[in-house]
Amino acid sequence: MADLATASRATAGPRSSELFAEACRVIPGGVDSPVRAFGSVGGSPYFVASAKGAYLEDVDGRRLLDYVQSWGASILGHAHPAVLEAIAKAAARGTTYGAPTEGEVRLAEAITEAVPGCDQVRFVSSGTEAAMTVIRLARAATGRDRVVKFAGCYHGHSDALLAGGGSGVATLGLPDSAGVPQSAVSATLVAPYNEVPEIDESVACVIVEPVAANMGLVAPVEGFLEGLRAACDRAGALLIFDEVITGFRVGRAGATGLVGVQPDLWCFGKVIGGGLPLAALGGRRDLMSQLAPIGPVYQAGTLSGNPLATAAGLAVLERLDQGAYLELAESVGLLARGLAEAIGRSGLAVEVPVFGTLVSVFFSDEPVRDYNGAARAAQRGLFAPFFRAMLARGVALAPSPYEIAFVSLAHSREDIERTVEAAAAAAVEVAQGLGS
Ligand SMILES: *Cc1c(COP(=O)(O)O)cnc(C)c1O
């Protein structure tokens, strides 16, 4: 009896546990990205054998309703037939050439047509690279060094941008990263999200997640993004929207299309690669033309604009019409209302912010509007038992209180209802745990 209870409570089955032990011998912490570790929720990770639509199957044969979806990279759900076909067709023609391909042109056209003001894009292989390069470009274009970012916003793991990092660094409770020289961050200023900081003429650029989604979901308050735009314009600084999560997820024009503020430069990633390693920086033609080979700002990549990745990205973007976003927003709305109601009924204080197709859960009795609020909610310690209770019911959330839930187009109404039922039971269990 006790064994059964323990087995159903374990975050990983026997085969996953075995693989994790093997992994830990040859891979630090057993994972290739620290956000995959279960340190903040307890236990060890499930190893994935395969995935289809909204579901994962782990190596122990357990079926999990997946709200990680590769951290938002899989908006159509896993293994969408059209995406698999596009990848297979591309692969049959060779997997990489180190020479230009038509796929890059078509995907660049799709992005620049969808995002107003974004005239050109340069493809890279990760969001980290996109953000790192966009900062270099902004510094070159302005002849200034200072970068302003916001606490709890994540822009990848390049040295200058790790300060106040959100996401994985927040989960691990790291103030910053070791190994980053003071000189690399001395020009990075970290400001609280949702407050317009003072921008003077030493500032090259302000980089921001227009809707913050790496400290849980924190939407911009009225006037925040407008204020940033105005402050940048006054100081001659550039405004950068990091839309690695929001791009093509909240709508075809990303957050830019919804917030009524236009940046000078953008970062994209996740959705645009269709589940393969691809990201991009983009912006006004006059700025983008400062990149090598026509400009002095160097940037390069052996696998940049990879033909499999552009094929996958195009297959995904082709399917993202207005109907798709309405459908996704409907699923997200249903999930958000259901979670707020189900968890609220247990007596636990909960906030379930929604921004279009984005949603997250804070165990908080006050609306969260910045990183301090997100951290206060996380410190209540309710997410970990909730996460484990959900996993025991077959629902896989991201293993951190600082991540959002990624709903895909493959999540059916039934899946959402199952999730809400699981949350109701999980919340009761967590609340009872508090009482005992
Ligand atoms: C995921 C993410 C990144 C980093 O992208 P990687 O491909 O993981 O390097 C950058 N910015 C934001 C907003 C992200 O969510």
CSV table of C-alpha atoms and ligand atoms in Angstrom, one decimal:
chain,number,residue,atom,x,y,z
A,1,MET,CA,0.0,0.0,0.0
A,2,ALA,CA,2.7,2.4,1.0
A,3,ASP,CA,4.7,1.3,-2.0
A,4,LEU,CA,1.8,2.0,-4.3
A,5,ALA,CA,1.4,5.4,-2.8
A,6,THR,CA,5.1,6.2,-3.1
A,7,ALA,CA,5.2,4.9,-6.7
A,8,SER,CA,2.3,7.1,-7.8
A,9,ARG,CA,3.9,10.1,-6.0
A,10,ALA,CA,7.4,9.6,-7.6
A,11,THR,CA,8.0,12.2,-10.3
A,12,ALA,CA,10.0,9.7,-12.3
A,13,GLY,CA,9.4,6.0,-12.9
A,14,PRO,CA,12.0,3.3,-12.5
A,15,ARG,CA,13.4,3.6,-16.1
A,16,SER,CA,13.6,7.4,-15.9
A,17,SER,CA,15.3,7.2,-12.6
A,18,GLU,CA,17.8,4.7,-14.0
A,19,LEU,CA,18.5,6.9,-17.0
A,20,PHE,CA,18.8,10.0,-14.7
A,21,ALA,CA,21.5,8.2,-12.6
A,22,GLU,CA,23.4,7.3,-15.8
A,23,ALA,CA,22.9,10.9,-17.1
A,24,CYS,CA,24.3,12.4,-13.9
A,25,ARG,CA,27.6,10.5,-14.5
A,26,VAL,CA,28.2,12.0,-17.9
A,27,ILE,CA,26.1,15.2,-18.0
A,28,PRO,CA,26.3,17.8,-15.1
A,29,GLY,CA,23.1,17.5,-13.1
A,30,GLY,CA,21.9,15.0,-15.7
A,31,VAL,CA,20.3,17.7,-17.9
A,32,ASP,CA,21.4,19.8,-20.8
A,33,SER,CA,19.4,22.8,-19.7
A,34,PRO,CA,19.0,23.6,-16.0
A,35,VAL,CA,15.3,24.4,-16.3
A,36,ARG,CA,14.7,20.7,-17.0
A,37,ALA,CA,16.0,19.7,-13.5
A,38,PHE,CA,13.5,19.1,-10.8
A,39,GLY,CA,15.5,20.8,-8.0
A,40,SER,CA,12.8,23.3,-7.1
A,41,VAL,CA,9.9,20.8,-7.2
A,42,GLY,CA,11.7,17.8,-5.8
A,43,GLY,CA,12.3,14.4,-7.3
A,44,SER,CA,14.0,13.8,-10.7
A,45,PRO,CA,12.8,14.4,-14.2
A,46,TYR,CA,10.8,12.0,-16.4
A,47,PHE,CA,12.7,11.0,-19.5
A,48,VAL,CA,10.6,11.3,-22.7
A,49,ALA,CA,10.3,8.4,-25.1
A,50,SER,CA,8.0,10.1,-27.6
A,51,ALA,CA,5.3,12.7,-27.9
A,52,LYS,CA,2.2,13.3,-30.0
A,53,GLY,CA,-0.1,16.3,-29.9
A,54,ALA,CA,-0.7,17.5,-26.4
A,55,TYR,CA,0.8,14.3,-24.9
A,56,LEU,CA,4.2,12.9,-23.9
A,57,GLU,CA,5.0,9.3,-23.2
A,58,ASP,CA,7.8,8.8,-20.8
A,59,VAL,CA,10.3,5.8,-20.9
A,60,ASP,CA,8.2,4.1,-18.2
A,61,GLY,CA,5.1,4.1,-20.5
A,62,ARG,CA,3.4,6.9,-18.6
A,63,ARG,CA,1.2,9.2,-20.7
A,64,LEU,CA,1.4,12.9,-19.6
A,65,LEU,CA,-0.7,15.8,-20.7
A,66,ASP,CA,2.1,18.2,-21.6
A,67,TYR,CA,2.1,22.0,-20.7
A,68,VAL,CA,5.8,22.4,-21.4
A,69,GLN,CA,5.6,21.8,-25.1
A,70,SER,CA,9.4,22.4,-25.4
A,71,TRP,CA,9.0,25.7,-23.5
A,72,GLY,CA,6.6,27.0,-26.1
A,73,ALA,CA,8.4,25.8,-29.2
A,74,SER,CA,5.6,23.5,-30.2
A,75,ILE,CA,2.5,25.6,-30.7
A,76,LEU,CA,0.8,23.0,-32.9
A,77,GLY,CA,1.5,20.3,-30.4
A,78,HIS,CA,4.1,17.5,-30.7
A,79,ALA,CA,4.8,15.7,-34.0
A,80,HIS,CA,2.3,17.5,-36.1
A,81,PRO,CA,2.0,15.5,-39.4
A,82,ALA,CA,2.6,18.6,-41.6
A,83,VAL,CA,5.7,19.6,-39.7
A,84,LEU,CA,7.1,16.0,-39.7
A,85,GLU,CA,6.5,15.9,-43.5
A,86,ALA,CA,8.2,19.2,-44.1
A,87,ILE,CA,11.2,18.1,-42.1
A,88,ALA,CA,11.4,14.7,-43.8
A,89,LYS,CA,11.2,16.3,-47.2
A,90,ALA,CA,13.9,18.8,-46.3
A,91,ALA,CA,16.1,16.1,-44.7
A,92,ALA,CA,16.0,14.0,-47.9
A,93,ARG,CA,17.6,16.9,-49.7
A,94,GLY,CA,20.4,17.2,-47.2
A,95,THR,CA,20.4,18.5,-43.7
A,96,THR,CA,22.8,21.5,-43.9
A,97,TYR,CA,24.9,23.1,-46.6
A,98,GLY,CA,26.5,26.3,-45.2
A,99,ALA,CA,25.1,28.1,-48.2
A,100,PRO,CA,21.9,30.0,-48.7
A,101,THR,CA,18.6,28.3,-49.3
A,102,GLU,CA,15.1,29.3,-50.5
A,103,GLY,CA,13.6,28.3,-47.1
A,104,GLU,CA,15.4,31.1,-45.3
A,105,VAL,CA,14.0,33.6,-47.8
A,106,ARG,CA,10.4,32.3,-47.4
A,107,LEU,CA,10.6,32.2,-43.6
A,108,ALA,CA,12.1,35.7,-43.5
A,109,GLU,CA,9.3,37.0,-45.7
A,110,ALA,CA,6.7,35.3,-43.5
A,111,ILE,CA,8.1,37.0,-40.4
A,112,THR,CA,8.6,40.5,-41.9
A,113,GLU,CA,5.2,40.4,-43.5
A,114,ALA,CA,3.6,39.6,-40.2
A,115,VAL,CA,5.4,42.0,-37.9
A,116,PRO,CA,4.9,45.7,-38.7
A,117,GLY,CA,8.1,47.6,-38.8
A,118,CYS,CA,10.3,44.6,-38.9
A,119,ASP,CA,11.9,45.0,-42.3
A,120,GLN,CA,14.6,42.3,-42.1
A,121,VAL,CA,15.6,39.3,-40.0
A,122,ARG,CA,18.8,37.4,-39.5
A,123,PHE,CA,18.4,33.7,-38.5
A,124,VAL,CA,20.5,32.2,-35.8
A,125,SER,CA,20.1,28.9,-33.8
A,126,SER,CA,18.9,30.0,-30.4
A,127,GLY,CA,17.2,32.9,-28.6
A,128,THR,CA,20.4,33.4,-26.7
A,129,GLU,CA,22.3,34.1,-29.9
A,130,ALA,CA,19.5,36.4,-31.1
A,131,ALA,CA,19.5,38.5,-27.9
A,132,MET,CA,23.3,38.6,-27.7
A,133,THR,CA,23.6,39.8,-31.3
A,134,VAL,CA,20.8,42.3,-31.1
A,135,ILE,CA,22.6,44.0,-28.1
A,136,ARG,CA,25.8,44.1,-30.1
A,137,LEU,CA,23.9,45.7,-33.0
A,138,ALA,CA,22.3,48.2,-30.7
A,139,ARG,CA,25.6,49.2,-29.2
A,140,ALA,CA,27.2,49.6,-32.6
A,141,ALA,CA,24.3,51.6,-34.0
A,142,THR,CA,24.2,54.0,-31.1
A,143,GLY,CA,27.9,54.1,-30.2
A,144,ARG,CA,26.9,53.6,-26.6
A,145,ASP,CA,27.5,50.7,-24.1
A,146,ARG,CA,24.8,50.7,-21.6
A,147,VAL,CA,21.9,48.2,-21.7
A,148,VAL,CA,18.8,48.4,-19.6
A,149,LYS,CA,16.9,45.2,-18.8
A,150,PHE,CA,14.2,44.3,-16.3
A,151,ALA,CA,14.4,42.0,-13.3
A,152,GLY,CA,12.7,38.7,-14.1
A,153,CYS,CA,12.9,39.0,-17.9
A,154,TYR,CA,15.1,36.3,-19.5
A,155,HIS,CA,17.0,37.0,-22.7
A,156,GLY,CA,19.1,33.9,-22.9
A,157,HIS,CA,22.4,33.2,-21.1
A,158,SER,CA,24.9,35.6,-22.7
A,159,ASP,CA,27.1,37.3,-20.2
A,160,ALA,CA,25.7,40.8,-20.4
A,161,LEU,CA,22.1,39.7,-20.2
A,162,LEU,CA,22.2,37.2,-17.3
A,163,ALA,CA,21.8,39.8,-14.6
A,164,GLY,CA,18.4,39.6,-13.0
A,165,GLY,CA,17.6,36.7,-15.3
A,166,GLY,CA,14.2,35.2,-14.5
A,167,SER,CA,13.4,31.7,-15.6
A,168,GLY,CA,16.1,29.2,-14.8
A,169,VAL,CA,18.3,31.6,-12.8
A,170,ALA,CA,15.3,32.6,-10.7
A,171,THR,CA,14.3,28.9,-10.2
A,172,LEU,CA,17.8,28.1,-9.0
A,173,GLY,CA,17.8,31.2,-6.7
A,174,LEU,CA,21.0,32.5,-8.4
A,175,PRO,CA,21.5,36.2,-8.2
A,176,ASP,CA,23.5,36.0,-11.4
A,177,SER,CA,25.9,33.5,-12.8
A,178,ALA,CA,29.4,32.7,-11.6
A,179,GLY,CA,32.0,33.1,-14.3
A,180,VAL,CA,30.5,36.3,-15.7
A,181,PRO,CA,33.2,39.0,-15.3
A,182,GLN,CA,32.2,42.2,-13.7
A,183,SER,CA,33.2,44.0,-16.8
A,184,ALA,CA,30.6,42.1,-18.8
A,185,VAL,CA,27.7,43.3,-16.7
A,186,SER,CA,29.0,46.6,-15.6
A,187,ALA,CA,27.1,48.2,-18.5
A,188,THR,CA,23.9,46.3,-17.7
A,189,LEU,CA,21.3,48.1,-15.6
A,190,VAL,CA,18.5,46.0,-14.1
A,191,ALA,CA,15.2,47.9,-13.4
A,192,PRO,CA,12.0,46.6,-12.0
A,193,TYR,CA,9.4,45.5,-14.6
A,194,ASN,CA,6.4,47.7,-15.1
A,195,GLU,CA,8.2,50.9,-14.0
A,196,VAL,CA,9.7,53.2,-16.6
A,197,PRO,CA,13.4,53.7,-15.6
A,198,GLU,CA,15.3,56.8,-16.2
A,199,ILE,CA,17.0,56.5,-19.6
A,200,ASP,CA,19.9,58.9,-20.3
A,201,GLU,CA,22.2,59.4,-23.3
A,202,SER,CA,24.6,56.7,-22.1
A,203,VAL,CA,22.0,54.1,-22.8
A,204,ALA,CA,22.3,52.1,-26.1
A,205,CYS,CA,19.2,50.1,-25.7
A,206,VAL,CA,16.3,48.9,-23.5
A,207,ILE,CA,15.5,45.2,-23.9
A,208,VAL,CA,12.2,44.0,-22.6
A,209,GLU,CA,9.8,41.1,-22.9
A,210,PRO,CA,6.8,43.1,-24.0
A,211,VAL,CA,4.7,40.6,-22.0
A,212,ALA,CA,6.9,39.0,-19.4
A,213,ALA,CA,6.7,35.2,-19.4
A,214,ASN,CA,9.8,34.1,-17.6
A,215,MET,CA,8.7,35.0,-14.1
A,216,GLY,CA,5.3,33.4,-14.6
A,217,LEU,CA,3.1,35.6,-16.7
A,218,VAL,CA,3.3,39.4,-15.9
A,219,ALA,CA,1.5,41.6,-18.4
A,220,PRO,CA,2.7,45.2,-19.0
A,221,VAL,CA,0.7,47.7,-17.1
A,222,GLU,CA,-0.9,50.6,-19.0
A,223,GLY,CA,1.7,53.1,-19.9
A,224,PHE,CA,4.8,50.9,-19.3
A,225,LEU,CA,5.7,50.1,-22.9
A,226,GLU,CA,4.5,53.5,-24.1
A,227,GLY,CA,6.7,55.1,-21.4
A,228,LEU,CA,9.7,53.0,-22.5
A,229,ARG,CA,9.2,54.0,-26.1
A,230,ALA,CA,9.0,57.7,-25.2
A,231,ALA,CA,12.0,57.5,-22.9
A,232,CYS,CA,14.1,55.8,-25.5
A,233,ASP,CA,13.1,58.4,-28.1
A,234,ARG,CA,14.1,61.2,-25.8
A,235,ALA,CA,17.5,59.7,-25.1
A,236,GLY,CA,18.2,58.4,-28.6
A,237,ALA,CA,18.3,54.8,-27.3
A,238,LEU,CA,16.9,51.8,-29.1
A,239,LEU,CA,13.9,49.8,-27.9
A,240,ILE,CA,14.2,46.0,-28.3
A,241,PHE,CA,11.2,43.6,-27.8
A,242,ASP,CA,12.3,40.1,-26.9
A,243,GLU,CA,9.5,38.2,-28.5
A,244,VAL,CA,11.1,34.8,-28.2
A,245,ILE,CA,8.0,33.5,-26.4
A,246,THR,CA,5.3,36.0,-27.5
A,247,GLY,CA,6.3,36.0,-31.2
A,248,PHE,CA,3.7,34.1,-33.3
A,249,ARG,CA,2.2,32.8,-30.0
A,250,VAL,CA,0.0,35.7,-29.0
A,251,GLY,CA,-0.8,36.5,-32.6
A,252,ARG,CA,0.9,36.7,-36.0
A,253,ALA,CA,2.3,40.1,-35.2
A,254,GLY,CA,3.4,38.9,-31.7
A,255,ALA,CA,3.0,41.2,-28.7
A,256,THR,CA,3.9,44.1,-31.0
A,257,GLY,CA,0.6,43.6,-32.8
A,258,LEU,CA,-1.3,43.8,-29.5
A,259,VAL,CA,0.3,46.5,-27.4
A,260,GLY,CA,0.3,49.4,-29.8
A,261,VAL,CA,4.0,50.1,-29.3
A,262,GLN,CA,6.7,49.5,-31.9
A,263,PRO,CA,10.3,48.7,-31.0
A,264,ASP,CA,13.3,49.3,-33.2
A,265,LEU,CA,14.6,45.7,-32.9
A,266,TRP,CA,13.1,42.3,-32.1
A,267,CYS,CA,14.2,38.8,-31.0
A,268,PHE,CA,12.2,35.8,-32.1
A,269,GLY,CA,12.7,32.1,-31.4
A,270,LYS,CA,10.7,29.1,-30.1
A,271,VAL,CA,7.5,29.0,-32.3
A,272,ILE,CA,9.3,30.2,-35.5
A,273,GLY,CA,11.6,27.1,-35.5
A,274,GLY,CA,8.7,24.7,-35.5
A,275,GLY,CA,10.5,22.6,-32.7
A,276,LEU,CA,13.9,22.8,-34.3
A,277,PRO,CA,16.8,25.0,-33.3
A,278,LEU,CA,16.1,28.4,-34.9
A,279,ALA,CA,15.7,31.9,-33.8
A,280,ALA,CA,16.1,35.4,-35.3
A,281,LEU,CA,16.8,39.0,-34.6
A,282,GLY,CA,15.0,41.5,-36.7
A,283,GLY,CA,14.4,45.2,-37.1
A,284,ARG,CA,14.4,48.3,-39.2
A,285,ARG,CA,16.4,48.0,-42.4
A,286,ASP,CA,18.8,50.8,-41.5
A,287,LEU,CA,19.7,49.0,-38.3
A,288,MET,CA,19.8,45.5,-39.7
A,289,SER,CA,22.0,46.6,-42.6
A,290,GLN,CA,24.8,47.3,-40.0
A,291,LEU,CA,25.3,43.5,-39.7
A,292,ALA,CA,28.1,41.8,-41.6
A,293,PRO,CA,28.6,41.3,-44.5
A,294,ILE,CA,27.3,44.7,-45.5
A,295,GLY,CA,27.9,46.4,-42.1
A,296,PRO,CA,30.6,46.4,-39.4
A,297,VAL,CA,28.7,44.3,-36.8
A,298,TYR,CA,30.0,40.7,-37.0
A,299,GLN,CA,27.8,37.7,-36.4
A,300,ALA,CA,27.9,34.2,-37.9
A,301,GLY,CA,26.7,30.6,-37.5
A,302,THR,CA,27.6,27.3,-39.0
A,303,LEU,CA,24.0,26.0,-38.8
A,304,SER,CA,22.2,29.4,-39.0
A,305,GLY,CA,19.0,29.2,-41.1
A,306,ASN,CA,19.2,25.4,-41.1
A,307,PRO,CA,17.0,24.0,-43.9
A,308,LEU,CA,15.2,21.5,-41.7
A,309,ALA,CA,14.5,24.3,-39.2
A,310,THR,CA,13.2,26.8,-41.8
A,311,ALA,CA,11.0,24.0,-43.3
A,312,ALA,CA,9.5,23.2,-39.9
A,313,GLY,CA,9.1,26.9,-39.1
A,314,LEU,CA,7.3,27.6,-42.4
A,315,ALA,CA,5.0,24.5,-41.9
A,316,VAL,CA,4.0,25.9,-38.5
A,317,LEU,CA,3.5,29.6,-39.6
A,318,GLU,CA,1.4,28.4,-42.5
A,319,ARG,CA,-1.1,27.0,-40.0
A,320,LEU,CA,-1.2,30.1,-37.7
A,321,ASP,CA,-4.1,32.1,-39.0
A,322,GLN,CA,-6.6,34.2,-37.1
A,323,GLY,CA,-8.8,31.1,-36.4
A,324,ALA,CA,-5.8,29.3,-34.8
A,325,TYR,CA,-5.2,32.2,-32.4
A,326,LEU,CA,-8.9,32.4,-31.5
A,327,GLU,CA,-9.0,28.7,-30.8
A,328,LEU,CA,-5.8,28.9,-28.7
A,329,ALA,CA,-7.1,31.9,-26.8
A,330,GLU,CA,-10.4,30.0,-26.1
A,331,SER,CA,-8.5,27.0,-24.7
A,332,VAL,CA,-6.4,29.3,-22.6
A,333,GLY,CA,-9.4,31.2,-21.3
A,334,LEU,CA,-11.1,28.0,-20.4
A,335,LEU,CA,-8.1,26.7,-18.6
A,336,ALA,CA,-7.5,30.0,-16.7
A,337,ARG,CA,-11.1,30.3,-15.5
A,338,GLY,CA,-11.1,26.6,-14.6
A,339,LEU,CA,-7.8,26.8,-12.7
A,340,ALA,CA,-8.8,29.9,-10.8
A,341,GLU,CA,-12.1,28.4,-9.8
A,342,ALA,CA,-10.8,25.0,-9.0
A,343,ILE,CA,-7.8,26.1,-7.0
A,344,GLY,CA,-9.7,28.9,-5.3
A,345,ARG,CA,-12.3,26.4,-4.1
A,346,SER,CA,-9.6,24.6,-2.0
A,347,GLY,CA,-9.1,27.8,-0.1
A,348,LEU,CA,-5.6,28.4,-1.5
A,349,ALA,CA,-4.9,32.0,-2.6
A,350,VAL,CA,-4.3,31.9,-6.3
A,351,GLU,CA,-3.9,34.4,-9.2
A,352,VAL,CA,-4.2,33.1,-12.7
A,353,PRO,CA,-3.1,35.9,-15.1
A,354,VAL,CA,-4.0,35.6,-18.8
A,355,PHE,CA,-2.7,37.6,-21.7
A,356,GLY,CA,-4.4,36.3,-24.9
A,357,THR,CA,-2.9,32.9,-25.4
A,358,LEU,CA,-0.6,33.0,-22.4
A,359,VAL,CA,-1.4,31.9,-18.9
A,360,SER,CA,0.3,31.1,-15.6
A,361,VAL,CA,-0.5,30.3,-12.0
A,362,PHE,CA,0.8,32.2,-9.0
A,363,PHE,CA,0.0,31.0,-5.5
A,364,SER,CA,-0.4,34.6,-4.4
A,365,ASP,CA,-3.1,36.7,-2.7
A,366,GLU,CA,-2.2,39.8,-4.7
A,367,PRO,CA,-1.8,40.4,-8.4
A,368,VAL,CA,1.8,40.0,-9.5
A,369,ARG,CA,3.2,42.9,-11.5
A,370,ASP,CA,7.0,42.4,-11.2
A,371,TYR,CA,9.7,40.0,-10.2
A,372,ASN,CA,9.4,40.8,-6.4
A,373,GLY,CA,5.8,39.8,-6.6
A,374,ALA,CA,6.6,36.6,-8.5
A,375,ALA,CA,9.3,35.8,-6.0
A,376,ARG,CA,7.0,36.4,-3.0
A,377,ALA,CA,4.5,34.0,-4.5
A,378,ALA,CA,7.2,31.4,-5.2
A,379,GLN,CA,8.4,31.6,-1.6
A,380,ARG,CA,5.1,30.4,-0.3
A,381,GLY,CA,6.3,27.0,-1.4
A,382,LEU,CA,3.0,25.8,-2.7
A,383,PHE,CA,4.0,25.3,-6.3
A,384,ALA,CA,6.2,22.3,-5.6
A,385,PRO,CA,3.5,20.1,-4.0
A,386,PHE,CA,1.0,21.3,-6.5
A,387,PHE,CA,3.4,20.4,-9.4
A,388,ARG,CA,3.9,16.9,-7.9
A,389,ALA,CA,0.1,16.4,-7.3
A,390,MET,CA,-0.6,17.4,-10.9
A,391,LEU,CA,2.1,15.1,-12.3
A,392,ALA,CA,0.7,12.2,-10.2
A,393,ARG,CA,-2.6,12.9,-12.1
A,394,GLY,CA,-0.8,12.8,-15.4
A,395,VAL,CA,-0.5,16.5,-16.0
A,396,ALA,CA,3.0,17.8,-16.7
A,397,LEU,CA,3.6,21.5,-15.8
A,398,ALA,CA,7.0,23.1,-16.2
A,399,PRO,CA,9.0,22.2,-13.0
A,400,SER,CA,9.3,25.8,-11.7
A,401,PRO,CA,7.0,28.4,-10.2
A,402,TYR,CA,8.5,31.0,-12.6
A,403,GLU,CA,7.3,29.4,-15.8
A,404,ILE,CA,4.1,29.7,-17.7
A,405,ALA,CA,1.8,26.9,-19.0
A,406,PHE,CA,2.2,26.4,-22.7
A,407,VAL,CA,-1.1,25.4,-24.2
A,408,SER,CA,-0.9,24.1,-27.8
A,409,LEU,CA,-3.5,23.8,-30.6
A,410,ALA,CA,-3.5,20.1,-29.9
A,411,HIS,CA,-4.9,20.6,-26.4
A,412,SER,CA,-8.6,19.7,-26.7
A,413,ARG,CA,-11.5,20.9,-24.7
A,414,GLU,CA,-11.5,17.5,-23.0
A,415,ASP,CA,-7.8,17.9,-22.2
A,416,ILE,CA,-8.4,21.3,-20.6
A,417,GLU,CA,-11.3,19.9,-18.6
A,418,ARG,CA,-9.1,17.0,-17.4
A,419,THR,CA,-6.5,19.5,-16.3
A,420,VAL,CA,-9.0,21.5,-14.3
A,421,GLU,CA,-10.3,18.4,-12.6
A,422,ALA,CA,-6.7,17.4,-11.8
A,423,ALA,CA,-6.0,20.9,-10.4
A,424,ALA,CA,-9.1,20.8,-8.2
A,425,ALA,CA,-8.0,17.5,-6.6
A,426,ALA,CA,-4.3,18.6,-6.5
A,427,ALA,CA,-5.2,21.9,-4.8
A,428,VAL,CA,-7.3,20.1,-2.1
A,429,GLU,CA,-4.3,17.8,-1.5
A,430,VAL,CA,-1.9,20.8,-1.1
A,431,ALA,CA,-4.4,22.6,1.1
A,432,GLN,CA,-4.7,19.5,3.3
A,433,GLY,CA,-1.0,19.2,3.5
A,434,LEU,CA,-0.8,22.8,4.9
A,435,GLY,CA,-3.4,22.0,7.5
A,436,SER,CA,-1.7,18.9,8.8
B,1,LIG,C1,13.7,31.1,-24.2
B,1,LIG,C2,14.0,32.5,-24.3
B,1,LIG,C3,15.2,33.0,-24.7
B,1,LIG,C4,16.4,32.1,-25.0
B,1,LIG,O1,16.2,31.3,-26.1
B,1,LIG,P1,17.0,30.0,-26.2
B,1,LIG,O2,16.7,29.4,-27.5
B,1,LIG,O3,16.7,29.1,-25.1
B,1,LIG,O4,18.5,30.4,-26.1
B,1,LIG,C5,15.4,34.4,-24.8
B,1,LIG,N1,14.4,35.2,-24.5
B,1,LIG,C6,13.2,34.8,-24.1
B,1,LIG,C7,12.1,35.8,-23.8
B,1,LIG,C8,12.9,33.4,-23.9
B,1,LIG,O5,11.8,33.0,-23.4
